[in-house]
Amino acid sequence: MPQRRRRLGIMGGTFDPIHHGHLVAASEVAHHFALDEVVFVPTGEPYQKRKVSPSEDRYLMTVVATASNPRFKVSRVDIDRDGPTYTIDTLRDMRAQHPDAELFFITGADAFASIVGWKDADELWQLAHFVAVTRPGHHLSISGYPPDRVSELEIPALAISSTDCRARVRAGYPVWYLVPDGVVQYISKHDLYRRLTA
Ligand code: ATP
């Protein structure tokens, strides 16, 4: 009898810091698509103008946030690769590491909207199935994309963003319950976001 292929979710993000919006998105997609595992992949050197926190801090916060879920893993592929992160490179590396798995790339409505701008968009569809999840304040439309390669999933609305978390820390407001407890402690211990301008 043929074996069922492993179903692997990939959750890319800057995770500066990782928050409960990310974790709920990954958990909902994992449930809905019967994924065996979700790999969180913090981005490398950014191409946006904003200077992000050091890769190692974003990686470690992601490890702390996902540690309690046996199906959640964290990969260094993007932070260990030189230069900006392009989703196509993430997917090529994940495909090489997991040649037999079915790949599901998880993205929020805002990130999905920029999909057509990604380098080598056509190859993306060959490498993975894309799951675009709803996000408060962002319109989600997957019309015009290959229907067998892209799905839309409505998830519980959590109006949390990393930008807001950073601004709250800078202004002295709490981020308890917006991010996992261990991430609150990591931010405080390493004095992150107090001096950032964005
Ligand atoms: P920033 O505010 O710094 O831009 P962010 O909160 O958007 O950060 P990212 O690390 O850029 O977080 O997001 C990684 C992925 O998670 C993206 O695909 C994004 O759309 C998705 N995402 C982030 N927050 C949510 C949320 N609250 N609900 C659903 N999806 C989310």
mmCIF file with all atom_site columns, C-alpha atoms and ligand atoms in Angstrom:
data_model
loop_
_atom_site.group_PDB
_atom_site.id
_atom_site.type_symbol
_atom_site.label_atom_id
_atom_site.label_alt_id
_atom_site.label_comp_id
_atom_site.label_asym_id
_atom_site.label_entity_id
_atom_site.label_seq_id
_atom_site.pdbx_PDB_ins_code
_atom_site.Cartn_x
_atom_site.Cartn_y
_atom_site.Cartn_z
_atom_site.occupancy
_atom_site.B_iso_or_equiv
_atom_site.pdbx_formal_charge
_atom_site.auth_seq_id
_atom_site.auth_comp_id
_atom_site.auth_asym_id
_atom_site.auth_atom_id
_atom_site.pdbx_PDB_model_num
ATOM   1   C CA  . MET A 1 1   ? 0.000   0.000  0.000   1.00 0.00 ? 1   MET A CA  1
ATOM   2   C CA  . PRO A 1 2   ? 1.473   3.436  -0.907  1.00 0.00 ? 2   PRO A CA  1
ATOM   3   C CA  . GLN A 1 3   ? 2.525   5.475  2.103   1.00 0.00 ? 3   GLN A CA  1
ATOM   4   C CA  . ARG A 1 4   ? 0.884   8.825  2.722   1.00 0.00 ? 4   ARG A CA  1
ATOM   5   C CA  . ARG A 1 5   ? 3.330   11.653 1.932   1.00 0.00 ? 5   ARG A CA  1
ATOM   6   C CA  . ARG A 1 6   ? 4.373   13.749 4.904   1.00 0.00 ? 6   ARG A CA  1
ATOM   7   C CA  . ARG A 1 7   ? 2.579   17.082 4.919   1.00 0.00 ? 7   ARG A CA  1
ATOM   8   C CA  . LEU A 1 8   ? 4.848   19.908 5.977   1.00 0.00 ? 8   LEU A CA  1
ATOM   9   C CA  . GLY A 1 9   ? 3.755   23.481 6.711   1.00 0.00 ? 9   GLY A CA  1
ATOM   10  C CA  . ILE A 1 10  ? 6.215   26.344 6.266   1.00 0.00 ? 10  ILE A CA  1
ATOM   11  C CA  . MET A 1 11  ? 5.588   29.562 8.159   1.00 0.00 ? 11  MET A CA  1
ATOM   12  C CA  . GLY A 1 12  ? 7.966   32.282 7.005   1.00 0.00 ? 12  GLY A CA  1
ATOM   13  C CA  . GLY A 1 13  ? 8.208   35.592 8.822   1.00 0.00 ? 13  GLY A CA  1
ATOM   14  C CA  . THR A 1 14  ? 10.415  38.245 10.307  1.00 0.00 ? 14  THR A CA  1
ATOM   15  C CA  . PHE A 1 15  ? 9.147   37.276 13.778  1.00 0.00 ? 15  PHE A CA  1
ATOM   16  C CA  . ASP A 1 16  ? 10.374  40.526 15.332  1.00 0.00 ? 16  ASP A CA  1
ATOM   17  C CA  . PRO A 1 17  ? 8.882   39.456 17.703  1.00 0.00 ? 17  PRO A CA  1
ATOM   18  C CA  . ILE A 1 18  ? 6.832   36.295 17.087  1.00 0.00 ? 18  ILE A CA  1
ATOM   19  C CA  . HIS A 1 19  ? 3.276   36.786 18.461  1.00 0.00 ? 19  HIS A CA  1
ATOM   20  C CA  . HIS A 1 20  ? 0.064   34.839 18.935  1.00 0.00 ? 20  HIS A CA  1
ATOM   21  C CA  . GLY A 1 21  ? -1.239  35.846 15.487  1.00 0.00 ? 21  GLY A CA  1
ATOM   22  C CA  . HIS A 1 22  ? 1.583   33.793 13.941  1.00 0.00 ? 22  HIS A CA  1
ATOM   23  C CA  . LEU A 1 23  ? 1.004   30.839 16.251  1.00 0.00 ? 23  LEU A CA  1
ATOM   24  C CA  . VAL A 1 24  ? -2.762  30.734 15.723  1.00 0.00 ? 24  VAL A CA  1
ATOM   25  C CA  . ALA A 1 25  ? -2.277  30.945 11.939  1.00 0.00 ? 25  ALA A CA  1
ATOM   26  C CA  . ALA A 1 26  ? 0.129   27.987 11.999  1.00 0.00 ? 26  ALA A CA  1
ATOM   27  C CA  . SER A 1 27  ? -2.057  25.970 14.338  1.00 0.00 ? 27  SER A CA  1
ATOM   28  C CA  . GLU A 1 28  ? -5.232  26.550 12.311  1.00 0.00 ? 28  GLU A CA  1
ATOM   29  C CA  . VAL A 1 29  ? -3.583  25.626 9.022   1.00 0.00 ? 29  VAL A CA  1
ATOM   30  C CA  . ALA A 1 30  ? -1.989  22.556 10.612  1.00 0.00 ? 30  ALA A CA  1
ATOM   31  C CA  . HIS A 1 31  ? -5.396  21.386 11.800  1.00 0.00 ? 31  HIS A CA  1
ATOM   32  C CA  . HIS A 1 32  ? -7.313  22.169 8.636   1.00 0.00 ? 32  HIS A CA  1
ATOM   33  C CA  . PHE A 1 33  ? -4.765  20.621 6.266   1.00 0.00 ? 33  PHE A CA  1
ATOM   34  C CA  . ALA A 1 34  ? -3.772  17.710 8.540   1.00 0.00 ? 34  ALA A CA  1
ATOM   35  C CA  . LEU A 1 35  ? -0.122  18.774 8.556   1.00 0.00 ? 35  LEU A CA  1
ATOM   36  C CA  . ASP A 1 36  ? 2.398   16.534 10.294  1.00 0.00 ? 36  ASP A CA  1
ATOM   37  C CA  . GLU A 1 37  ? 4.650   19.443 11.173  1.00 0.00 ? 37  GLU A CA  1
ATOM   38  C CA  . VAL A 1 38  ? 4.951   23.213 10.773  1.00 0.00 ? 38  VAL A CA  1
ATOM   39  C CA  . VAL A 1 39  ? 8.430   24.654 10.337  1.00 0.00 ? 39  VAL A CA  1
ATOM   40  C CA  . PHE A 1 40  ? 8.813   28.309 11.307  1.00 0.00 ? 40  PHE A CA  1
ATOM   41  C CA  . VAL A 1 41  ? 11.459  30.008 9.171   1.00 0.00 ? 41  VAL A CA  1
ATOM   42  C CA  . PRO A 1 42  ? 12.702  33.384 10.435  1.00 0.00 ? 42  PRO A CA  1
ATOM   43  C CA  . THR A 1 43  ? 13.912  35.602 7.579   1.00 0.00 ? 43  THR A CA  1
ATOM   44  C CA  . GLY A 1 44  ? 17.520  36.544 7.037   1.00 0.00 ? 44  GLY A CA  1
ATOM   45  C CA  . GLU A 1 45  ? 18.864  39.993 6.295   1.00 0.00 ? 45  GLU A CA  1
ATOM   46  C CA  . PRO A 1 46  ? 15.816  42.042 5.323   1.00 0.00 ? 46  PRO A CA  1
ATOM   47  C CA  . TYR A 1 47  ? 15.240  43.865 2.066   1.00 0.00 ? 47  TYR A CA  1
ATOM   48  C CA  . GLN A 1 48  ? 12.865  46.337 3.720   1.00 0.00 ? 48  GLN A CA  1
ATOM   49  C CA  . LYS A 1 49  ? 14.326  49.611 4.913   1.00 0.00 ? 49  LYS A CA  1
ATOM   50  C CA  . ARG A 1 50  ? 13.562  49.001 8.585   1.00 0.00 ? 50  ARG A CA  1
ATOM   51  C CA  . LYS A 1 51  ? 16.462  47.555 10.487  1.00 0.00 ? 51  LYS A CA  1
ATOM   52  C CA  . VAL A 1 52  ? 15.251  44.364 12.168  1.00 0.00 ? 52  VAL A CA  1
ATOM   53  C CA  . SER A 1 53  ? 16.550  42.814 15.379  1.00 0.00 ? 53  SER A CA  1
ATOM   54  C CA  . PRO A 1 54  ? 19.539  40.466 15.087  1.00 0.00 ? 54  PRO A CA  1
ATOM   55  C CA  . SER A 1 55  ? 18.690  37.148 13.409  1.00 0.00 ? 55  SER A CA  1
ATOM   56  C CA  . GLU A 1 56  ? 19.792  35.230 16.471  1.00 0.00 ? 56  GLU A CA  1
ATOM   57  C CA  . ASP A 1 57  ? 17.322  37.067 18.724  1.00 0.00 ? 57  ASP A CA  1
ATOM   58  C CA  . ARG A 1 58  ? 14.439  36.496 16.270  1.00 0.00 ? 58  ARG A CA  1
ATOM   59  C CA  . TYR A 1 59  ? 15.446  32.856 15.904  1.00 0.00 ? 59  TYR A CA  1
ATOM   60  C CA  . LEU A 1 60  ? 15.645  32.276 19.666  1.00 0.00 ? 60  LEU A CA  1
ATOM   61  C CA  . MET A 1 61  ? 12.284  33.999 20.325  1.00 0.00 ? 61  MET A CA  1
ATOM   62  C CA  . THR A 1 62  ? 10.761  31.709 17.688  1.00 0.00 ? 62  THR A CA  1
ATOM   63  C CA  . VAL A 1 63  ? 12.296  28.657 19.370  1.00 0.00 ? 63  VAL A CA  1
ATOM   64  C CA  . VAL A 1 64  ? 10.974  29.760 22.768  1.00 0.00 ? 64  VAL A CA  1
ATOM   65  C CA  . ALA A 1 65  ? 7.475   30.472 21.364  1.00 0.00 ? 65  ALA A CA  1
ATOM   66  C CA  . THR A 1 66  ? 7.145   27.115 19.600  1.00 0.00 ? 66  THR A CA  1
ATOM   67  C CA  . ALA A 1 67  ? 8.868   24.873 22.164  1.00 0.00 ? 67  ALA A CA  1
ATOM   68  C CA  . SER A 1 68  ? 5.688   23.559 23.783  1.00 0.00 ? 68  SER A CA  1
ATOM   69  C CA  . ASN A 1 69  ? 4.147   22.285 20.532  1.00 0.00 ? 69  ASN A CA  1
ATOM   70  C CA  . PRO A 1 70  ? 5.625   18.948 19.385  1.00 0.00 ? 70  PRO A CA  1
ATOM   71  C CA  . ARG A 1 71  ? 4.520   19.621 15.790  1.00 0.00 ? 71  ARG A CA  1
ATOM   72  C CA  . PHE A 1 72  ? 6.214   23.025 15.597  1.00 0.00 ? 72  PHE A CA  1
ATOM   73  C CA  . LYS A 1 73  ? 9.862   23.243 14.507  1.00 0.00 ? 73  LYS A CA  1
ATOM   74  C CA  . VAL A 1 74  ? 12.181  26.138 13.625  1.00 0.00 ? 74  VAL A CA  1
ATOM   75  C CA  . SER A 1 75  ? 14.593  26.242 10.699  1.00 0.00 ? 75  SER A CA  1
ATOM   76  C CA  . ARG A 1 76  ? 17.723  28.363 10.259  1.00 0.00 ? 76  ARG A CA  1
ATOM   77  C CA  . VAL A 1 77  ? 17.818  28.068 6.442   1.00 0.00 ? 77  VAL A CA  1
ATOM   78  C CA  . ASP A 1 78  ? 16.978  31.710 5.828   1.00 0.00 ? 78  ASP A CA  1
ATOM   79  C CA  . ILE A 1 79  ? 19.075  33.244 8.588   1.00 0.00 ? 79  ILE A CA  1
ATOM   80  C CA  . ASP A 1 80  ? 22.089  31.142 7.604   1.00 0.00 ? 80  ASP A CA  1
ATOM   81  C CA  . ARG A 1 81  ? 21.852  32.144 3.905   1.00 0.00 ? 81  ARG A CA  1
ATOM   82  C CA  . ASP A 1 82  ? 23.558  35.396 2.927   1.00 0.00 ? 82  ASP A CA  1
ATOM   83  C CA  . GLY A 1 83  ? 21.480  38.255 1.600   1.00 0.00 ? 83  GLY A CA  1
ATOM   84  C CA  . PRO A 1 84  ? 17.772  39.040 1.667   1.00 0.00 ? 84  PRO A CA  1
ATOM   85  C CA  . THR A 1 85  ? 15.236  36.243 1.980   1.00 0.00 ? 85  THR A CA  1
ATOM   86  C CA  . TYR A 1 86  ? 13.135  35.390 -1.054  1.00 0.00 ? 86  TYR A CA  1
ATOM   87  C CA  . THR A 1 87  ? 10.374  32.850 -0.581  1.00 0.00 ? 87  THR A CA  1
ATOM   88  C CA  . ILE A 1 88  ? 11.561  30.966 -3.653  1.00 0.00 ? 88  ILE A CA  1
ATOM   89  C CA  . ASP A 1 89  ? 14.921  30.302 -1.944  1.00 0.00 ? 89  ASP A CA  1
ATOM   90  C CA  . THR A 1 90  ? 13.192  29.167 1.260   1.00 0.00 ? 90  THR A CA  1
ATOM   91  C CA  . LEU A 1 91  ? 11.052  26.754 -0.722  1.00 0.00 ? 91  LEU A CA  1
ATOM   92  C CA  . ARG A 1 92  ? 13.934  25.400 -2.802  1.00 0.00 ? 92  ARG A CA  1
ATOM   93  C CA  . ASP A 1 93  ? 15.916  24.712 0.382   1.00 0.00 ? 93  ASP A CA  1
ATOM   94  C CA  . MET A 1 94  ? 12.943  23.120 2.140   1.00 0.00 ? 94  MET A CA  1
ATOM   95  C CA  . ARG A 1 95  ? 12.240  20.981 -0.924  1.00 0.00 ? 95  ARG A CA  1
ATOM   96  C CA  . ALA A 1 96  ? 15.878  19.822 -0.984  1.00 0.00 ? 96  ALA A CA  1
ATOM   97  C CA  . GLN A 1 97  ? 15.728  18.945 2.724   1.00 0.00 ? 97  GLN A CA  1
ATOM   98  C CA  . HIS A 1 98  ? 12.355  17.199 2.446   1.00 0.00 ? 98  HIS A CA  1
ATOM   99  C CA  . PRO A 1 99  ? 12.261  15.693 -1.065  1.00 0.00 ? 99  PRO A CA  1
ATOM   100 C CA  . ASP A 1 100 ? 9.259   13.473 -0.382  1.00 0.00 ? 100 ASP A CA  1
ATOM   101 C CA  . ALA A 1 101 ? 7.040   15.847 1.596   1.00 0.00 ? 101 ALA A CA  1
ATOM   102 C CA  . GLU A 1 102 ? 4.069   17.847 0.402   1.00 0.00 ? 102 GLU A CA  1
ATOM   103 C CA  . LEU A 1 103 ? 4.853   21.477 1.213   1.00 0.00 ? 103 LEU A CA  1
ATOM   104 C CA  . PHE A 1 104 ? 2.266   24.025 2.374   1.00 0.00 ? 104 PHE A CA  1
ATOM   105 C CA  . PHE A 1 105 ? 3.450   27.622 2.566   1.00 0.00 ? 105 PHE A CA  1
ATOM   106 C CA  . ILE A 1 106 ? 1.442   29.580 5.139   1.00 0.00 ? 106 ILE A CA  1
ATOM   107 C CA  . THR A 1 107 ? 0.965   33.303 4.692   1.00 0.00 ? 107 THR A CA  1
ATOM   108 C CA  . GLY A 1 108 ? -1.265  36.050 6.069   1.00 0.00 ? 108 GLY A CA  1
ATOM   109 C CA  . ALA A 1 109 ? -3.507  38.109 3.784   1.00 0.00 ? 109 ALA A CA  1
ATOM   110 C CA  . ASP A 1 110 ? -1.040  41.026 3.639   1.00 0.00 ? 110 ASP A CA  1
ATOM   111 C CA  . ALA A 1 111 ? 1.997   38.919 2.738   1.00 0.00 ? 111 ALA A CA  1
ATOM   112 C CA  . PHE A 1 112 ? -0.009  36.947 0.185   1.00 0.00 ? 112 PHE A CA  1
ATOM   113 C CA  . ALA A 1 113 ? -1.004  40.170 -1.568  1.00 0.00 ? 113 ALA A CA  1
ATOM   114 C CA  . SER A 1 114 ? 2.634   40.764 -2.498  1.00 0.00 ? 114 SER A CA  1
ATOM   115 C CA  . ILE A 1 115 ? 3.036   37.240 -3.869  1.00 0.00 ? 115 ILE A CA  1
ATOM   116 C CA  . VAL A 1 116 ? 2.994   38.287 -7.519  1.00 0.00 ? 116 VAL A CA  1
ATOM   117 C CA  . GLY A 1 117 ? 5.897   40.603 -6.817  1.00 0.00 ? 117 GLY A CA  1
ATOM   118 C CA  . TRP A 1 118 ? 8.006   37.714 -5.612  1.00 0.00 ? 118 TRP A CA  1
ATOM   119 C CA  . LYS A 1 119 ? 10.955  36.601 -7.666  1.00 0.00 ? 119 LYS A CA  1
ATOM   120 C CA  . ASP A 1 120 ? 10.056  33.610 -9.904  1.00 0.00 ? 120 ASP A CA  1
ATOM   121 C CA  . ALA A 1 121 ? 6.368   33.542 -8.897  1.00 0.00 ? 121 ALA A CA  1
ATOM   122 C CA  . ASP A 1 122 ? 5.575   30.738 -11.367 1.00 0.00 ? 122 ASP A CA  1
ATOM   123 C CA  . GLU A 1 123 ? 8.060   28.365 -9.765  1.00 0.00 ? 123 GLU A CA  1
ATOM   124 C CA  . LEU A 1 124 ? 6.454   29.015 -6.360  1.00 0.00 ? 124 LEU A CA  1
ATOM   125 C CA  . TRP A 1 125 ? 3.318   27.159 -7.387  1.00 0.00 ? 125 TRP A CA  1
ATOM   126 C CA  . GLN A 1 126 ? 5.375   24.136 -8.452  1.00 0.00 ? 126 GLN A CA  1
ATOM   127 C CA  . LEU A 1 127 ? 7.144   23.927 -5.120  1.00 0.00 ? 127 LEU A CA  1
ATOM   128 C CA  . ALA A 1 128 ? 4.323   24.332 -2.622  1.00 0.00 ? 128 ALA A CA  1
ATOM   129 C CA  . HIS A 1 129 ? 0.652   24.691 -1.990  1.00 0.00 ? 129 HIS A CA  1
ATOM   130 C CA  . PHE A 1 130 ? -0.062  28.195 -0.643  1.00 0.00 ? 130 PHE A CA  1
ATOM   131 C CA  . VAL A 1 131 ? -2.483  28.755 2.214   1.00 0.00 ? 131 VAL A CA  1
ATOM   132 C CA  . ALA A 1 132 ? -3.491  32.385 2.716   1.00 0.00 ? 132 ALA A CA  1
ATOM   133 C CA  . VAL A 1 133 ? -5.115  33.076 6.082   1.00 0.00 ? 133 VAL A CA  1
ATOM   134 C CA  . THR A 1 134 ? -7.374  35.981 6.982   1.00 0.00 ? 134 THR A CA  1
ATOM   135 C CA  . ARG A 1 135 ? -5.894  38.856 8.988   1.00 0.00 ? 135 ARG A CA  1
ATOM   136 C CA  . PRO A 1 136 ? -7.773  41.810 10.527  1.00 0.00 ? 136 PRO A CA  1
ATOM   137 C CA  . GLY A 1 137 ? -7.370  44.998 8.488   1.00 0.00 ? 137 GLY A CA  1
ATOM   138 C CA  . HIS A 1 138 ? -6.267  43.193 5.324   1.00 0.00 ? 138 HIS A CA  1
ATOM   139 C CA  . HIS A 1 139 ? -8.347  42.184 2.355   1.00 0.00 ? 139 HIS A CA  1
ATOM   140 C CA  . LEU A 1 140 ? -7.801  38.641 1.133   1.00 0.00 ? 140 LEU A CA  1
ATOM   141 C CA  . SER A 1 141 ? -8.542  37.571 -2.410  1.00 0.00 ? 141 SER A CA  1
ATOM   142 C CA  . ILE A 1 142 ? -7.042  34.542 -4.071  1.00 0.00 ? 142 ILE A CA  1
ATOM   143 C CA  . SER A 1 143 ? -8.927  34.915 -7.344  1.00 0.00 ? 143 SER A CA  1
ATOM   144 C CA  . GLY A 1 144 ? -6.628  34.888 -10.338 1.00 0.00 ? 144 GLY A CA  1
ATOM   145 C CA  . TYR A 1 145 ? -4.246  32.396 -8.776  1.00 0.00 ? 145 TYR A CA  1
ATOM   146 C CA  . PRO A 1 146 ? -4.026  28.683 -9.676  1.00 0.00 ? 146 PRO A CA  1
ATOM   147 C CA  . PRO A 1 147 ? -6.969  27.230 -7.678  1.00 0.00 ? 147 PRO A CA  1
ATOM   148 C CA  . ASP A 1 148 ? -5.301  23.864 -7.137  1.00 0.00 ? 148 ASP A CA  1
ATOM   149 C CA  . ARG A 1 149 ? -2.217  25.548 -5.667  1.00 0.00 ? 149 ARG A CA  1
ATOM   150 C CA  . VAL A 1 150 ? -3.744  28.255 -3.479  1.00 0.00 ? 150 VAL A CA  1
ATOM   151 C CA  . SER A 1 151 ? -6.283  27.988 -0.654  1.00 0.00 ? 151 SER A CA  1
ATOM   152 C CA  . GLU A 1 152 ? -7.860  30.539 1.590   1.00 0.00 ? 152 GLU A CA  1
ATOM   153 C CA  . LEU A 1 153 ? -8.572  29.837 5.254   1.00 0.00 ? 153 LEU A CA  1
ATOM   154 C CA  . GLU A 1 154 ? -10.576 31.936 7.672   1.00 0.00 ? 154 GLU A CA  1
ATOM   155 C CA  . ILE A 1 155 ? -8.977  31.903 11.125  1.00 0.00 ? 155 ILE A CA  1
ATOM   156 C CA  . PRO A 1 156 ? -9.888  33.577 14.449  1.00 0.00 ? 156 PRO A CA  1
ATOM   157 C CA  . ALA A 1 157 ? -9.193  37.298 14.064  1.00 0.00 ? 157 ALA A CA  1
ATOM   158 C CA  . LEU A 1 158 ? -6.261  38.466 16.181  1.00 0.00 ? 158 LEU A CA  1
ATOM   159 C CA  . ALA A 1 159 ? -5.400  42.105 15.543  1.00 0.00 ? 159 ALA A CA  1
ATOM   160 C CA  . ILE A 1 160 ? -1.786  41.689 16.635  1.00 0.00 ? 160 ILE A CA  1
ATOM   161 C CA  . SER A 1 161 ? 1.264   42.787 14.667  1.00 0.00 ? 161 SER A CA  1
ATOM   162 C CA  . SER A 1 162 ? 4.970   42.759 15.457  1.00 0.00 ? 162 SER A CA  1
ATOM   163 C CA  . THR A 1 163 ? 5.049   46.490 14.652  1.00 0.00 ? 163 THR A CA  1
ATOM   164 C CA  . ASP A 1 164 ? 2.477   47.127 17.369  1.00 0.00 ? 164 ASP A CA  1
ATOM   165 C CA  . CYS A 1 165 ? 4.314   44.878 19.841  1.00 0.00 ? 165 CYS A CA  1
ATOM   166 C CA  . ARG A 1 166 ? 7.561   46.787 19.253  1.00 0.00 ? 166 ARG A CA  1
ATOM   167 C CA  . ALA A 1 167 ? 5.792   50.134 19.644  1.00 0.00 ? 167 ALA A CA  1
ATOM   168 C CA  . ARG A 1 168 ? 4.192   48.974 22.886  1.00 0.00 ? 168 ARG A CA  1
ATOM   169 C CA  . VAL A 1 169 ? 7.514   47.889 24.380  1.00 0.00 ? 169 VAL A CA  1
ATOM   170 C CA  . ARG A 1 170 ? 9.102   51.174 23.328  1.00 0.00 ? 170 ARG A CA  1
ATOM   171 C CA  . ALA A 1 171 ? 6.255   53.139 24.957  1.00 0.00 ? 171 ALA A CA  1
ATOM   172 C CA  . GLY A 1 172 ? 6.357   51.047 28.126  1.00 0.00 ? 172 GLY A CA  1
ATOM   173 C CA  . TYR A 1 173 ? 3.024   49.249 27.540  1.00 0.00 ? 173 TYR A CA  1
ATOM   174 C CA  . PRO A 1 174 ? 2.713   45.518 28.283  1.00 0.00 ? 174 PRO A CA  1
ATOM   175 C CA  . VAL A 1 175 ? 2.869   42.834 25.600  1.00 0.00 ? 175 VAL A CA  1
ATOM   176 C CA  . TRP A 1 176 ? 1.724   40.082 27.957  1.00 0.00 ? 176 TRP A CA  1
ATOM   177 C CA  . TYR A 1 177 ? -0.789  37.788 26.217  1.00 0.00 ? 177 TYR A CA  1
ATOM   178 C CA  . LEU A 1 178 ? -0.030  39.305 22.803  1.00 0.00 ? 178 LEU A CA  1
ATOM   179 C CA  . VAL A 1 179 ? 3.161   37.234 22.652  1.00 0.00 ? 179 VAL A CA  1
ATOM   180 C CA  . PRO A 1 180 ? 3.977   34.009 24.558  1.00 0.00 ? 180 PRO A CA  1
ATOM   181 C CA  . ASP A 1 181 ? 5.234   34.456 28.145  1.00 0.00 ? 181 ASP A CA  1
ATOM   182 C CA  . GLY A 1 182 ? 8.742   33.273 27.265  1.00 0.00 ? 182 GLY A CA  1
ATOM   183 C CA  . VAL A 1 183 ? 8.928   35.913 24.525  1.00 0.00 ? 183 VAL A CA  1
ATOM   184 C CA  . VAL A 1 184 ? 7.934   38.678 26.985  1.00 0.00 ? 184 VAL A CA  1
ATOM   185 C CA  . GLN A 1 185 ? 10.771  37.486 29.199  1.00 0.00 ? 185 GLN A CA  1
ATOM   186 C CA  . TYR A 1 186 ? 13.232  37.258 26.300  1.00 0.00 ? 186 TYR A CA  1
ATOM   187 C CA  . ILE A 1 187 ? 12.414  40.827 25.205  1.00 0.00 ? 187 ILE A CA  1
ATOM   188 C CA  . SER A 1 188 ? 12.907  42.113 28.726  1.00 0.00 ? 188 SER A CA  1
ATOM   189 C CA  . LYS A 1 189 ? 16.101  40.142 29.417  1.00 0.00 ? 189 LYS A CA  1
ATOM   190 C CA  . HIS A 1 190 ? 17.730  41.294 26.148  1.00 0.00 ? 190 HIS A CA  1
ATOM   191 C CA  . ASP A 1 191 ? 16.287  44.803 26.308  1.00 0.00 ? 191 ASP A CA  1
ATOM   192 C CA  . LEU A 1 192 ? 14.842  44.606 22.796  1.00 0.00 ? 192 LEU A CA  1
ATOM   193 C CA  . TYR A 1 193 ? 12.803  47.368 21.108  1.00 0.00 ? 193 TYR A CA  1
ATOM   194 C CA  . ARG A 1 194 ? 13.464  50.114 23.639  1.00 0.00 ? 194 ARG A CA  1
ATOM   195 C CA  . ARG A 1 195 ? 15.628  52.071 21.234  1.00 0.00 ? 195 ARG A CA  1
ATOM   196 C CA  . LEU A 1 196 ? 14.193  51.108 17.846  1.00 0.00 ? 196 LEU A CA  1
ATOM   197 C CA  . THR A 1 197 ? 12.575  53.764 15.725  1.00 0.00 ? 197 THR A CA  1
ATOM   198 C CA  . ALA A 1 198 ? 10.117  51.501 13.861  1.00 0.00 ? 198 ALA A CA  1
HETATM 199 P P1  . ATP B 2 .   ? 5.444   43.550 11.114  1.00 0.00 ? 1   ATP B P1  1
HETATM 200 O O1  . ATP B 2 .   ? 4.361   44.265 11.872  1.00 0.00 ? 1   ATP B O1  1
HETATM 201 O O2  . ATP B 2 .   ? 6.833   43.772 11.669  1.00 0.00 ? 1   ATP B O2  1
HETATM 202 O O3  . ATP B 2 .   ? 5.377   43.785 9.622   1.00 0.00 ? 1   ATP B O3  1
HETATM 203 P P2  . ATP B 2 .   ? 3.945   41.040 11.232  1.00 0.00 ? 1   ATP B P2  1
HETATM 204 O O4  . ATP B 2 .   ? 3.152   41.118 12.487  1.00 0.00 ? 1   ATP B O4  1
HETATM 205 O O5  . ATP B 2 .   ? 3.227   41.276 9.940   1.00 0.00 ? 1   ATP B O5  1
HETATM 206 O O6  . ATP B 2 .   ? 5.241   41.975 11.342  1.00 0.00 ? 1   ATP B O6  1
HETATM 207 P P3  . ATP B 2 .   ? 5.591   38.938 10.089  1.00 0.00 ? 1   ATP B P3  1
HETATM 208 O O7  . ATP B 2 .   ? 6.675   38.223 10.816  1.00 0.00 ? 1   ATP B O7  1
HETATM 209 O O8  . ATP B 2 .   ? 5.952   39.907 9.048   1.00 0.00 ? 1   ATP B O8  1
HETATM 210 O O9  . ATP B 2 .   ? 4.665   39.647 11.244  1.00 0.00 ? 1   ATP B O9  1
HETATM 211 O O10 . ATP B 2 .   ? 4.520   37.901 9.548   1.00 0.00 ? 1   ATP B O10 1
HETATM 212 C C1  . ATP B 2 .   ? 4.809   36.580 9.167   1.00 0.00 ? 1   ATP B C1  1
HETATM 213 C C2  . ATP B 2 .   ? 3.564   35.986 8.535   1.00 0.00 ? 1   ATP B C2  1
HETATM 214 O O11 . ATP B 2 .   ? 2.496   35.911 9.499   1.00 0.00 ? 1   ATP B O11 1
HETATM 215 C C3  . ATP B 2 .   ? 3.008   36.820 7.372   1.00 0.00 ? 1   ATP B C3  1
HETATM 216 O O12 . ATP B 2 .   ? 2.538   35.930 6.376   1.00 0.00 ? 1   ATP B O12 1
HETATM 217 C C4  . ATP B 2 .   ? 1.862   37.574 8.001   1.00 0.00 ? 1   ATP B C4  1
HETATM 218 O O13 . ATP B 2 .   ? 0.868   37.912 7.063   1.00 0.00 ? 1   ATP B O13 1
HETATM 219 C C5  . ATP B 2 .   ? 1.324   36.554 9.012   1.00 0.00 ? 1   ATP B C5  1
HETATM 220 N N1  . ATP B 2 .   ? 0.666   37.200 10.148  1.00 0.00 ? 1   ATP B N1  1
HETATM 221 C C6  . ATP B 2 .   ? 1.227   38.056 11.025  1.00 0.00 ? 1   ATP B C6  1
HETATM 222 N N2  . ATP B 2 .   ? 0.345   38.451 11.960  1.00 0.00 ? 1   ATP B N2  1
HETATM 223 C C7  . ATP B 2 .   ? -0.826  37.837 11.679  1.00 0.00 ? 1   ATP B C7  1
HETATM 224 C C8  . ATP B 2 .   ? -2.141  37.865 12.290  1.00 0.00 ? 1   ATP B C8  1
HETATM 225 N N3  . ATP B 2 .   ? -2.388  38.627 13.371  1.00 0.00 ? 1   ATP B N3  1
HETATM 226 N N4  . ATP B 2 .   ? -3.106  37.097 11.727  1.00 0.00 ? 1   ATP B N4  1
HETATM 227 C C9  . ATP B 2 .   ? -2.834  36.341 10.624  1.00 0.00 ? 1   ATP B C9  1
HETATM 228 N N5  . ATP B 2 .   ? -1.626  36.273 10.007  1.00 0.00 ? 1   ATP B N5  1
HETATM 229 C C10 . ATP B 2 .   ? -0.629  37.011 10.518  1.00 0.00 ? 1   ATP B C10 1
#
